[in-house]
Tab-separated table of C-alpha atoms and ligand atoms in Angstrom:
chain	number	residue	atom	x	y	z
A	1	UNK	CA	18.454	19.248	1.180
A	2	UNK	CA	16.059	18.468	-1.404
A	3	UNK	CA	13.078	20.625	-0.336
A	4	UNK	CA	11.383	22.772	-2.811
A	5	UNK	CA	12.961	20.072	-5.440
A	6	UNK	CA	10.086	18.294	-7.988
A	7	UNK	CA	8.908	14.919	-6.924
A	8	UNK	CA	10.463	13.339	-9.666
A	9	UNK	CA	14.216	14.926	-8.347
A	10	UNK	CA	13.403	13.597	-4.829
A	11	UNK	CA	12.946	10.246	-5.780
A	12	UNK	CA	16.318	10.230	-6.975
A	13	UNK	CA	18.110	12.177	-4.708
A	14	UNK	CA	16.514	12.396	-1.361
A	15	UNK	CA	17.589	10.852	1.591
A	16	UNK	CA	21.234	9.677	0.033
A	17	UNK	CA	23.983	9.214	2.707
A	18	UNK	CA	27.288	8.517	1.590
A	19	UNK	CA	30.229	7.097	3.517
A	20	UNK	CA	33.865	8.068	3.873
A	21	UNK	CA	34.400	6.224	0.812
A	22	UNK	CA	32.216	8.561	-1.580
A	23	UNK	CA	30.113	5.533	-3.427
A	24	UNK	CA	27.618	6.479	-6.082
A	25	UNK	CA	25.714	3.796	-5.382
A	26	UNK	CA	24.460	3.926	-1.974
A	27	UNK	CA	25.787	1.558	0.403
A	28	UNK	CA	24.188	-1.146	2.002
A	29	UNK	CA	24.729	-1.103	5.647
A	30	UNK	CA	24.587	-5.048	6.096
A	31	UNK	CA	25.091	-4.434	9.919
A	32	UNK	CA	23.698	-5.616	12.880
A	33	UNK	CA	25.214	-2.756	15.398
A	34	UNK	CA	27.284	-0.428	15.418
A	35	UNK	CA	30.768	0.190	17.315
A	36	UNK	CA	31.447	2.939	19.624
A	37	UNK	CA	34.624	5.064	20.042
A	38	UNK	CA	34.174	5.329	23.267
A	39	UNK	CA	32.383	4.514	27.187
A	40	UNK	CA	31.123	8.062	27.124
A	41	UNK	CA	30.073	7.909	23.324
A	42	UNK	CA	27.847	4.697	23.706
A	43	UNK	CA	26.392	6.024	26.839
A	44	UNK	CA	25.540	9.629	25.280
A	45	UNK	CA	23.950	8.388	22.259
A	46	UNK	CA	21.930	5.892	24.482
A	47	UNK	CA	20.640	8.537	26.423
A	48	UNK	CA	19.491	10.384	23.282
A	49	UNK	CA	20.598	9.051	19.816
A	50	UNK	CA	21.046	11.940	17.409
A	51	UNK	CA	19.414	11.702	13.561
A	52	UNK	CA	22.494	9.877	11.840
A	53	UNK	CA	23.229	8.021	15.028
A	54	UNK	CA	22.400	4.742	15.380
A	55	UNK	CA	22.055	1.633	18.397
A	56	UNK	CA	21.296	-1.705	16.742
A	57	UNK	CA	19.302	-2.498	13.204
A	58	UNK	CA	16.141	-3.286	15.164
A	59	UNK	CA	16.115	0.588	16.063
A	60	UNK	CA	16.935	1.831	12.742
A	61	UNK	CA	19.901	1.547	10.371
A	62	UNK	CA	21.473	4.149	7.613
A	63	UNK	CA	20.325	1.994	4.797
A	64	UNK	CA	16.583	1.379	6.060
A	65	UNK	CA	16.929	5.579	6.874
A	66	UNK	CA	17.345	6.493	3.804
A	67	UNK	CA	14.214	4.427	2.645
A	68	UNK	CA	12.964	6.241	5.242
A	69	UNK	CA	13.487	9.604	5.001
A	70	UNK	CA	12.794	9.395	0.755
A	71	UNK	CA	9.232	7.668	1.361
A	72	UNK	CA	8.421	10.874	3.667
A	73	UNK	CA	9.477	13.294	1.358
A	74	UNK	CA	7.580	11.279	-1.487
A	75	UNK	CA	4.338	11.340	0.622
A	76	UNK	CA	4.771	14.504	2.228
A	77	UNK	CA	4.746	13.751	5.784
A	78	UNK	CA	7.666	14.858	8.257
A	79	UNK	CA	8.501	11.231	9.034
A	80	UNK	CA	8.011	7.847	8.052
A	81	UNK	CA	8.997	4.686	9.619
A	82	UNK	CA	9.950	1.313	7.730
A	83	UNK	CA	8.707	-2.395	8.839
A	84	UNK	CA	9.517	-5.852	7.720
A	85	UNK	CA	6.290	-6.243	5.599
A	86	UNK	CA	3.263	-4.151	4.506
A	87	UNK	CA	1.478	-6.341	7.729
A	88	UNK	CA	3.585	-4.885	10.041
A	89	UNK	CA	2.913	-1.608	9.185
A	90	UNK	CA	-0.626	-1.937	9.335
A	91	UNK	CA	-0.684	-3.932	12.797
A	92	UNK	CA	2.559	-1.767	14.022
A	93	UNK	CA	0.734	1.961	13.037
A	94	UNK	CA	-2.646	0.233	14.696
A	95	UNK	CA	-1.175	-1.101	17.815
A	96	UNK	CA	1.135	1.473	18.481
A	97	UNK	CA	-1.062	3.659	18.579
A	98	UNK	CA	-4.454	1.586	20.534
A	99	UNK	CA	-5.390	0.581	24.201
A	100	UNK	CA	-8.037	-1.254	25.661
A	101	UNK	CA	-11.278	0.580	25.673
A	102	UNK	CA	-10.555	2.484	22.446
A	103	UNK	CA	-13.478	2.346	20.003
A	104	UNK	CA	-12.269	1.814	15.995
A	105	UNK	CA	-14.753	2.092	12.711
A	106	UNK	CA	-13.278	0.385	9.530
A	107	UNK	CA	-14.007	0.006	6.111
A	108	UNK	CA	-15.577	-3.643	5.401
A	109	UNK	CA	-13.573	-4.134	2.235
A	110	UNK	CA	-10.380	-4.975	3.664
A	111	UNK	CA	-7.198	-6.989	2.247
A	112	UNK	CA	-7.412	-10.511	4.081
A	113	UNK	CA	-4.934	-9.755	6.766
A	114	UNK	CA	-6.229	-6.068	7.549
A	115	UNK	CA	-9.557	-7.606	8.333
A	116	UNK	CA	-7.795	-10.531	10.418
A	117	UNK	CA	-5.920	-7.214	12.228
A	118	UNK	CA	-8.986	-5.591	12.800
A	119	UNK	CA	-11.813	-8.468	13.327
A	120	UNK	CA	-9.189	-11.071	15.147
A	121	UNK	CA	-6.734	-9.461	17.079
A	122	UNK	CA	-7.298	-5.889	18.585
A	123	UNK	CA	-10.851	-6.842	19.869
A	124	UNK	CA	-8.775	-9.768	21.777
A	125	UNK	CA	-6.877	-6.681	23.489
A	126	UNK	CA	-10.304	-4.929	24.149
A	127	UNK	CA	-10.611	-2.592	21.153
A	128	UNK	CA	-14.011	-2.166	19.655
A	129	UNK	CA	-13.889	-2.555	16.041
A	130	UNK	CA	-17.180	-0.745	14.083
A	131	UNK	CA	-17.321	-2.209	10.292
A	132	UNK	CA	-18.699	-0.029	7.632
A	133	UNK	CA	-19.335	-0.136	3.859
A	134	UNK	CA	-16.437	2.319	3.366
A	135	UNK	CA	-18.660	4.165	0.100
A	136	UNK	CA	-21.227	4.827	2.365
A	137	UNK	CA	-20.862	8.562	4.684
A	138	UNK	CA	-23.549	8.036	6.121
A	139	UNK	CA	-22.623	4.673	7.809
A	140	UNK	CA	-19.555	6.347	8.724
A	141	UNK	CA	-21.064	9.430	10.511
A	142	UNK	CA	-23.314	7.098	12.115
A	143	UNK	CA	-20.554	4.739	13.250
A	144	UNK	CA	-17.643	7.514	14.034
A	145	UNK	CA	-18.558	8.767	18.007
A	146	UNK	CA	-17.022	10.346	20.902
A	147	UNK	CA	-14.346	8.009	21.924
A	148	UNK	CA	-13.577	6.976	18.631
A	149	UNK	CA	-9.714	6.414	18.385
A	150	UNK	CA	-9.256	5.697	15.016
A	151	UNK	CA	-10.586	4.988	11.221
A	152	UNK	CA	-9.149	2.814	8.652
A	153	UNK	CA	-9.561	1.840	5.287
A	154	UNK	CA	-8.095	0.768	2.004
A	155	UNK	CA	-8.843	4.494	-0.137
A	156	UNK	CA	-8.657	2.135	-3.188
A	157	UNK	CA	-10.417	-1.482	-2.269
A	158	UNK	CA	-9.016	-4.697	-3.245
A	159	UNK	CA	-10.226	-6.162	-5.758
A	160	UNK	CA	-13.829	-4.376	-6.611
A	161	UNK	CA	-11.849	-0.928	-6.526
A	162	UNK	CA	-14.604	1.010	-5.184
A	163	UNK	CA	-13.235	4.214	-3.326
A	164	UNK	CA	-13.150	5.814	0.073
A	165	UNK	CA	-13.796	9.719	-0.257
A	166	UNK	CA	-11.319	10.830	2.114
A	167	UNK	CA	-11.750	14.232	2.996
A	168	UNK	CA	-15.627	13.533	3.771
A	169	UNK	CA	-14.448	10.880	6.451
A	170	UNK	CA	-11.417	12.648	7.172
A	171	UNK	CA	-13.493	15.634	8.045
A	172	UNK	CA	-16.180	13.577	10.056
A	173	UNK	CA	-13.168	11.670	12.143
A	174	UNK	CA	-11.590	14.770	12.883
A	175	UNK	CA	-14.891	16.380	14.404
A	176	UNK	CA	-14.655	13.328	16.937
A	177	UNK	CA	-11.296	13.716	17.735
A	178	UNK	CA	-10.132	10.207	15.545
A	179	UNK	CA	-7.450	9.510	13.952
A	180	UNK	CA	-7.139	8.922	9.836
A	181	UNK	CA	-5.133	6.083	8.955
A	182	UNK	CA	-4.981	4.983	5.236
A	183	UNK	CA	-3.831	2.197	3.774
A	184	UNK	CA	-3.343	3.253	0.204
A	185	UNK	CA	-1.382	0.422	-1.864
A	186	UNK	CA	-3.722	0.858	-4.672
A	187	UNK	CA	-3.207	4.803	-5.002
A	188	UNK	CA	0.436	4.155	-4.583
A	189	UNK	CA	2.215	7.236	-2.980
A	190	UNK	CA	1.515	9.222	-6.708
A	191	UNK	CA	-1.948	8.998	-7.701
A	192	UNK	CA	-3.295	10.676	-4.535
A	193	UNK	CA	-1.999	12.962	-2.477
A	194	UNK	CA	-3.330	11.400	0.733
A	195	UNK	CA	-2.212	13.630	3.291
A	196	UNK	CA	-3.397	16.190	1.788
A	197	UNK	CA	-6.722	15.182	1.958
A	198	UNK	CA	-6.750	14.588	5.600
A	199	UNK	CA	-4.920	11.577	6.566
A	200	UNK	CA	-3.048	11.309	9.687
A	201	UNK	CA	-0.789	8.348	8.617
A	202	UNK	CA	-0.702	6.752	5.684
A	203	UNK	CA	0.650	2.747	5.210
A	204	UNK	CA	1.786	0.744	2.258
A	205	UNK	CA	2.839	-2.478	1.441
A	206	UNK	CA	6.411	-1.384	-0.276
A	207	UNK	CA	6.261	-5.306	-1.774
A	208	UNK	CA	3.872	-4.013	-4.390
A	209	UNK	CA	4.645	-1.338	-6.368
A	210	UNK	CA	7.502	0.391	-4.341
A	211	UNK	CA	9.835	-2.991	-4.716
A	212	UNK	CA	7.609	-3.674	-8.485
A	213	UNK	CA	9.757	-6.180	-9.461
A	214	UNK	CA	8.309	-9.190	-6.556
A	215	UNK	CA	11.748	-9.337	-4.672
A	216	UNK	CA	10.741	-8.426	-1.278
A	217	UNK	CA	8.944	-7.780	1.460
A	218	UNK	CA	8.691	-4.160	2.785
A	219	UNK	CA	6.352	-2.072	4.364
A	220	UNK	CA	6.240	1.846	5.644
A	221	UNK	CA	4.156	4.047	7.953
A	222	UNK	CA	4.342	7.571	6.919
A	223	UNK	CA	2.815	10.298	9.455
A	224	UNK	CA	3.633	13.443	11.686
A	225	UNK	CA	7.287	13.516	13.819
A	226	UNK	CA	5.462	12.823	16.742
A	227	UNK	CA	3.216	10.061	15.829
A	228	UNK	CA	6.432	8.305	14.727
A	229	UNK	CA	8.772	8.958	16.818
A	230	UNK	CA	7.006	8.758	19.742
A	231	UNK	CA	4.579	6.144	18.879
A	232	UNK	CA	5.509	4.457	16.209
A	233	UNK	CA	9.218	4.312	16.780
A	234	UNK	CA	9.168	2.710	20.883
A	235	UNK	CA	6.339	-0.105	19.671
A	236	UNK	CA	8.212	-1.303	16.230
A	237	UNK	CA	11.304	-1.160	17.811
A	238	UNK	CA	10.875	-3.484	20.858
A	239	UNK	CA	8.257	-5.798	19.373
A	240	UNK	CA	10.713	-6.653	16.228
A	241	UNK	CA	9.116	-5.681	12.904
A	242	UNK	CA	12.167	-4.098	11.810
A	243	UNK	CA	13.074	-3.752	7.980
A	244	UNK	CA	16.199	-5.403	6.871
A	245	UNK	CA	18.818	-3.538	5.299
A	246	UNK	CA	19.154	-5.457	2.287
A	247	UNK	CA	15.400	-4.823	1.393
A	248	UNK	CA	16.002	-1.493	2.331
A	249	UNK	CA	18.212	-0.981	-0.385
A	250	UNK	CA	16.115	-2.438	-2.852
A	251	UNK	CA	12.988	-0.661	-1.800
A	252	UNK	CA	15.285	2.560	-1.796
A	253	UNK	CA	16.784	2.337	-5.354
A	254	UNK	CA	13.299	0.957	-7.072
A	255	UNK	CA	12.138	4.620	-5.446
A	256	UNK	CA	14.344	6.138	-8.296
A	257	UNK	CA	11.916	4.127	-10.822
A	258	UNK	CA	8.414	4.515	-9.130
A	259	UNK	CA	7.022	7.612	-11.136
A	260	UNK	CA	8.238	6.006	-14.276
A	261	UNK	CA	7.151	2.766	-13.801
A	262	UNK	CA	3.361	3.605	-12.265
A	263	UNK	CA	2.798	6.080	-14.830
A	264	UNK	CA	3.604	3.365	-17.789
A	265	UNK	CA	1.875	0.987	-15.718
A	266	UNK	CA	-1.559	3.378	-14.926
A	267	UNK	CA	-1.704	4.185	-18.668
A	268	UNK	CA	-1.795	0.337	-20.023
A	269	UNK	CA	-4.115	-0.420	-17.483
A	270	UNK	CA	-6.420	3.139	-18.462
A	271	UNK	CA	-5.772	1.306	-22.165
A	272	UNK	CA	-6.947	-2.092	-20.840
A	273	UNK	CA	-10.285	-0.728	-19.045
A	274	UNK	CA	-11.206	1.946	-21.965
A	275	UNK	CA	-10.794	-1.264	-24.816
A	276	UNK	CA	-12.253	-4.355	-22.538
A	277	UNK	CA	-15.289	-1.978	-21.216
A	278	UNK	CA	-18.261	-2.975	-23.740
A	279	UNK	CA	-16.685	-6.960	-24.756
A	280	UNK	CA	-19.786	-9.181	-24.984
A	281	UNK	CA	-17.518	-11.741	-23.154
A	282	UNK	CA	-17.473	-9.110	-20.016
A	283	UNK	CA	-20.323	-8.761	-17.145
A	284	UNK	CA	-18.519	-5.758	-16.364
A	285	UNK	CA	-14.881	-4.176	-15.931
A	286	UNK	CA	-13.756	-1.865	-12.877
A	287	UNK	CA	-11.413	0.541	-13.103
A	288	UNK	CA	-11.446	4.013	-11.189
A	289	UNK	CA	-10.676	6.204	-13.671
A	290	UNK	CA	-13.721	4.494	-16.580
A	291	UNK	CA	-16.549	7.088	-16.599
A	292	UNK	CA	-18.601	4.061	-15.849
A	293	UNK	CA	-17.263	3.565	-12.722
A	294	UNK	CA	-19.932	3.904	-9.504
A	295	UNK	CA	-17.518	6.923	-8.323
A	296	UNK	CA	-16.317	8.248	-11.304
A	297	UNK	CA	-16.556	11.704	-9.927
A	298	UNK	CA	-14.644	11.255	-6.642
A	299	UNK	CA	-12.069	9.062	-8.606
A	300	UNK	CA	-11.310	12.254	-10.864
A	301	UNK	CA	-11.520	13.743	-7.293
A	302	UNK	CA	-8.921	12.203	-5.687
A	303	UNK	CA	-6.785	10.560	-7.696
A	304	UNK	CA	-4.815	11.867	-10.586
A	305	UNK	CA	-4.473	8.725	-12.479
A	306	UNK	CA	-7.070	5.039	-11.989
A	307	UNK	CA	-3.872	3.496	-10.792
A	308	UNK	CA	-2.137	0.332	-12.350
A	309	UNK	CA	-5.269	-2.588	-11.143
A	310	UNK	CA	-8.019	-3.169	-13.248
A	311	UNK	CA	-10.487	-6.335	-12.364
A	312	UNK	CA	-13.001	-7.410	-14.813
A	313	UNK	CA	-16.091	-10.386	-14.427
A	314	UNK	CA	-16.211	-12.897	-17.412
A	315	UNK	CA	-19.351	-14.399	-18.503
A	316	UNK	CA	-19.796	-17.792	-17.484
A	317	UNK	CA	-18.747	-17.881	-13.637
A	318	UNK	CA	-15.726	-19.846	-12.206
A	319	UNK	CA	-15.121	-22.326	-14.961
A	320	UNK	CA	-14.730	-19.503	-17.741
A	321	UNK	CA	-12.485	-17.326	-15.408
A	322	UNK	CA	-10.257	-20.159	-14.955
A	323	UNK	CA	-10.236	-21.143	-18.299
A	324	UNK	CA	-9.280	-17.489	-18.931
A	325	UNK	CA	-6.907	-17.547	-17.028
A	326	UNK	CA	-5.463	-20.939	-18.154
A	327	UNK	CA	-5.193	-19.194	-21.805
A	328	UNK	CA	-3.088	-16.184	-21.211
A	329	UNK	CA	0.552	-16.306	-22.550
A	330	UNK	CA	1.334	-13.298	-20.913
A	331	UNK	CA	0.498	-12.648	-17.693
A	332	UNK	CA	1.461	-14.349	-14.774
A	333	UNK	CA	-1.594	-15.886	-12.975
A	334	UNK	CA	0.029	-15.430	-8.870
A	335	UNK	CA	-1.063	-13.027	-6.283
A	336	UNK	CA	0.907	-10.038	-6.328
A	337	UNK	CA	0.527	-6.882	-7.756
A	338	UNK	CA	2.298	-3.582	-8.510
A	339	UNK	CA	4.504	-6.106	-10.484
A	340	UNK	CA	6.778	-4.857	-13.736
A	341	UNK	CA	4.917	-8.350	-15.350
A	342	UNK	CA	1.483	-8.465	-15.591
A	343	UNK	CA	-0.248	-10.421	-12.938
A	344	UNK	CA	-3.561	-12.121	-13.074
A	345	UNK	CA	-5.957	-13.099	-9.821
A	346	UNK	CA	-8.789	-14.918	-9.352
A	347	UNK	CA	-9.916	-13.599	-6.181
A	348	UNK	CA	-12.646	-15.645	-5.037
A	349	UNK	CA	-10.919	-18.907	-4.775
A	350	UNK	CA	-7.484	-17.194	-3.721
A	351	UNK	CA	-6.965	-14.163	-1.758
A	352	UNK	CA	-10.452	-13.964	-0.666
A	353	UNK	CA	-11.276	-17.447	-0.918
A	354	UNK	CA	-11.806	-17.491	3.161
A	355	UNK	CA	-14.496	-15.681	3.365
A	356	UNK	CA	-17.833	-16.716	3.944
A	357	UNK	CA	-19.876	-16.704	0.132
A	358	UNK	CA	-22.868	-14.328	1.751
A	359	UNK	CA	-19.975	-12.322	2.407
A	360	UNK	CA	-18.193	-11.991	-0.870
A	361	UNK	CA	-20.938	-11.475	-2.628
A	362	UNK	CA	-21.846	-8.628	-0.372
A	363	UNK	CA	-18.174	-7.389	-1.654
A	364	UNK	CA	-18.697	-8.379	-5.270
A	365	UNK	CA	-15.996	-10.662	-5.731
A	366	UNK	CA	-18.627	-12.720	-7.830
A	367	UNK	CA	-17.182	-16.351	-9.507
A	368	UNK	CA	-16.154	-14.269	-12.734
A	369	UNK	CA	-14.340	-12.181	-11.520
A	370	UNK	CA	-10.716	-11.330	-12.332
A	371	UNK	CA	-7.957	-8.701	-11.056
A	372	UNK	CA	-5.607	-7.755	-13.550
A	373	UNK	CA	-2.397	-5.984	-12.392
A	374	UNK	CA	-0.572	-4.514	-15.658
A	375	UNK	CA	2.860	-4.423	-15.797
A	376	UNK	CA	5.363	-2.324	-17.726
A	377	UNK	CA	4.518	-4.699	-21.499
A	378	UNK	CA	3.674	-2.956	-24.594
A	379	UNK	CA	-0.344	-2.642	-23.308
A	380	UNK	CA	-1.454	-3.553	-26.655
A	381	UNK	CA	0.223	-7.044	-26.482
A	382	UNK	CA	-1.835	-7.651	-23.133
A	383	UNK	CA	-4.824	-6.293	-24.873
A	384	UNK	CA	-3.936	-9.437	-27.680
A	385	UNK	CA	-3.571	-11.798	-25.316
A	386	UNK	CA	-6.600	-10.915	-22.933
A	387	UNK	CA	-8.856	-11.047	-26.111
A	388	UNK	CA	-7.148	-14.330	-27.019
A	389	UNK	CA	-7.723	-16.191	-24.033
A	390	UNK	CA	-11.342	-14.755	-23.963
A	391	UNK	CA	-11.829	-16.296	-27.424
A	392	UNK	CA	-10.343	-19.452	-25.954
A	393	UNK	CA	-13.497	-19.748	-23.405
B	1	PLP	C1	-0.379	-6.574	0.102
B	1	PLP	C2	-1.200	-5.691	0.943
B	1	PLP	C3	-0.958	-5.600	2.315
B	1	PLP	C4	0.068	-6.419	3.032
B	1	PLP	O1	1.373	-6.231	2.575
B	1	PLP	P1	2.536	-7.332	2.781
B	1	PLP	O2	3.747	-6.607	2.308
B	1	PLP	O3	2.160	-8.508	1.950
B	1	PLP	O4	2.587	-7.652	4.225
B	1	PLP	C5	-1.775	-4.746	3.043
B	1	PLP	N1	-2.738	-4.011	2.452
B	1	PLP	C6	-2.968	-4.074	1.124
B	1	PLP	C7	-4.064	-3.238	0.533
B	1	PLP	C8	-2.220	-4.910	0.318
B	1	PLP	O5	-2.471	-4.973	-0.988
């Protein structure tokens, strides 16, 4: 119904159902199940459940639907399936899809649970798991052979932002037969058209900036018909990693906000990166779109904005980034991101905080660094306060 329509349009409109009663708001299908009129009517639909026909909420739900069908249309896939956190996308789209034997290559810079995913549990079900420094083809062509299942990555890493080009490895999975499967919070579903550049399924988190208020937890796997219908759809449904309705709903109407909230949010952070870069306080700041940036060229590349995550390494190790952090009146230090506030992280004694030192550094999460997450603030009151609170230390 909305096809052909501008993204901005299908954010708003696509993938509304409305009941009997006609509400403008859509409704929130707080149900469990669903009643049948009939012996012959429950048996028919589970034989073969039609598109607006539904079982029981761990199969799929009108509410959780419509977040469905509008995250497809926003990533351009033909399908997409929602789960109960961005986790269970990631494991759900991975073991759905892997068996025993099957041979996986993966990006090293990986959010803390990805890598548990992918180091901890599928090798436990006999999956071979290949690590590579995702910026690097060549380790990729060397890793990716016959027999190779599947690649992942994070396009945009977490929290050194360096980039996966994904059409090169797209293109050099494809040759073996692999599948591409992206995790691409940082990109969000605007700044890259993902698909398009040869992924097979693409995951998010919806906690961070498709719920970007820090509500709750959502995640979606967008990809082909037949990867989630058929694959997809049977694993989620029977292992349990359904979405529920309620943060359905959420997810769904913050989808009517999305453009105008990243694109507010990417330009204070552009802001942020452009007037930080050069501070004799700063070892260095990272931000995609920065012409300093290691990948400058691919970032212009591949995404249309540097997205709404900057991260930036104070002078003076651990103790100044903490004081830093102390100082800010602004923003939030916590653990999120994608947030309308502005969040600050210090990942090397938080989210990354478990792995080994050899092993960060390797990463360059160094002692001074700091992410930033910019949220929807006048930019140049951040700017005040970041320069404040670097004064401070
Ligand atoms: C947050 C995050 C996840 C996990 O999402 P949850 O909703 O917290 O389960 C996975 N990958 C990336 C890159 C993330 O930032």
């Amino acid at each position: 119904m909305t096809e052909g329509l501008r993204r901005r349009t299908k954010l708003v409109h696509t993938g509304t159902r409305r009941s009997a009663y006609g509400e403008m708001a859509e409704a929130i299908f707080l149900t469990q199940g669903f009643a049948y009129a009939s012996a012959e009517q429950a048996e028919a639909r589970f034989v073969a459940a039609g598109p607006d026909e539904f079982i029981y909420a761990r199969y799929g739900n009108p509410t959780v639907r419509m977040f469905e069908d509008r995250m497809a249309a926003l990533e351009g896939t033909e399908d997409a399936f929602a789960t109960a956190s961005g986790m269970a996308a990631v494991s759900g789209a991975l073991m759905a899809m892997l068996r025993a034997g099957d041979h996986v290559v993966s990006s090293r810079a990986l959010f803390g649970s990805c890598l548990y995913v992918l180091e901890e549990v599928l090798p436990r079900f006999g999956v071979e798991v290949s690590f590579v420094d995702g910026t690097d083809l060549a380790q990729w062509a060397a890793a990716i052979r016959p027999g190779t299942r599947a690649v992942f990555f994070e396009a945009v890493s977490n929290p050194t932002l360096e980039l996966v080009d994904i059409r090169a490895v797209a293109e050099l999975a494809h040759a073996r037969g692999a599948l591409v499967v992206v995790d691409n919070v940082f990109a969000t579903p605007l700044f890259s058209d993902t698909q398009a550049l040869g992924a097979d399924v693409v995951v998010y988190s919806a906690t961070k900036h498709v719920d970007g208020q820090g509500r709750v937890l959502g995640g979606v796997i967008c990809g082909s018909r037949g990867f989630i219908r058929k694959t997809v759809e049977p694993y989620l449904k029977h292992t349990g990693g359904a979405l529920s309705p309620f943060s359905a709903w959420l997810l769904f109407k913050s989808l009517e906000t999305l453009e105008l909230r990243c694109m507010a949010q990417a330009e204070g952070a552009a802001h942020l990166a452009a007037a930080l870069e050069g501070d004799p306080r700063l070892a260095r700041v990272l931000y995609p779109h920065l012409p300093s940036h290691p990948q400058h060229a691919l970032a212009r590349r591949q995404m249309t904005h540097g997205g709404t995550v900057l991260a930036f390494e104070v002078r003076g190790g651990k103790d100044a980034a903490f004081r830093f952090l102390n100082a800010l009146r602004i923003a939030t230090i916590s653990n999120n991101l994608g947030d309308s506030r502005s969040i600050v992280t210090h990942p090397a004694t938080t989210t990354h905080q478990r792995l080994p030192e050899a092993t960060r550094a390797v990463l360059g999460i160094s002692p001074g660094l700091v992410r930033y997450s910019v949220g929807l603030e006048d930019p140049d009151d951040l700017l005040d306060d970041i320069r404040n609170a670097l004064a401070v230390i």
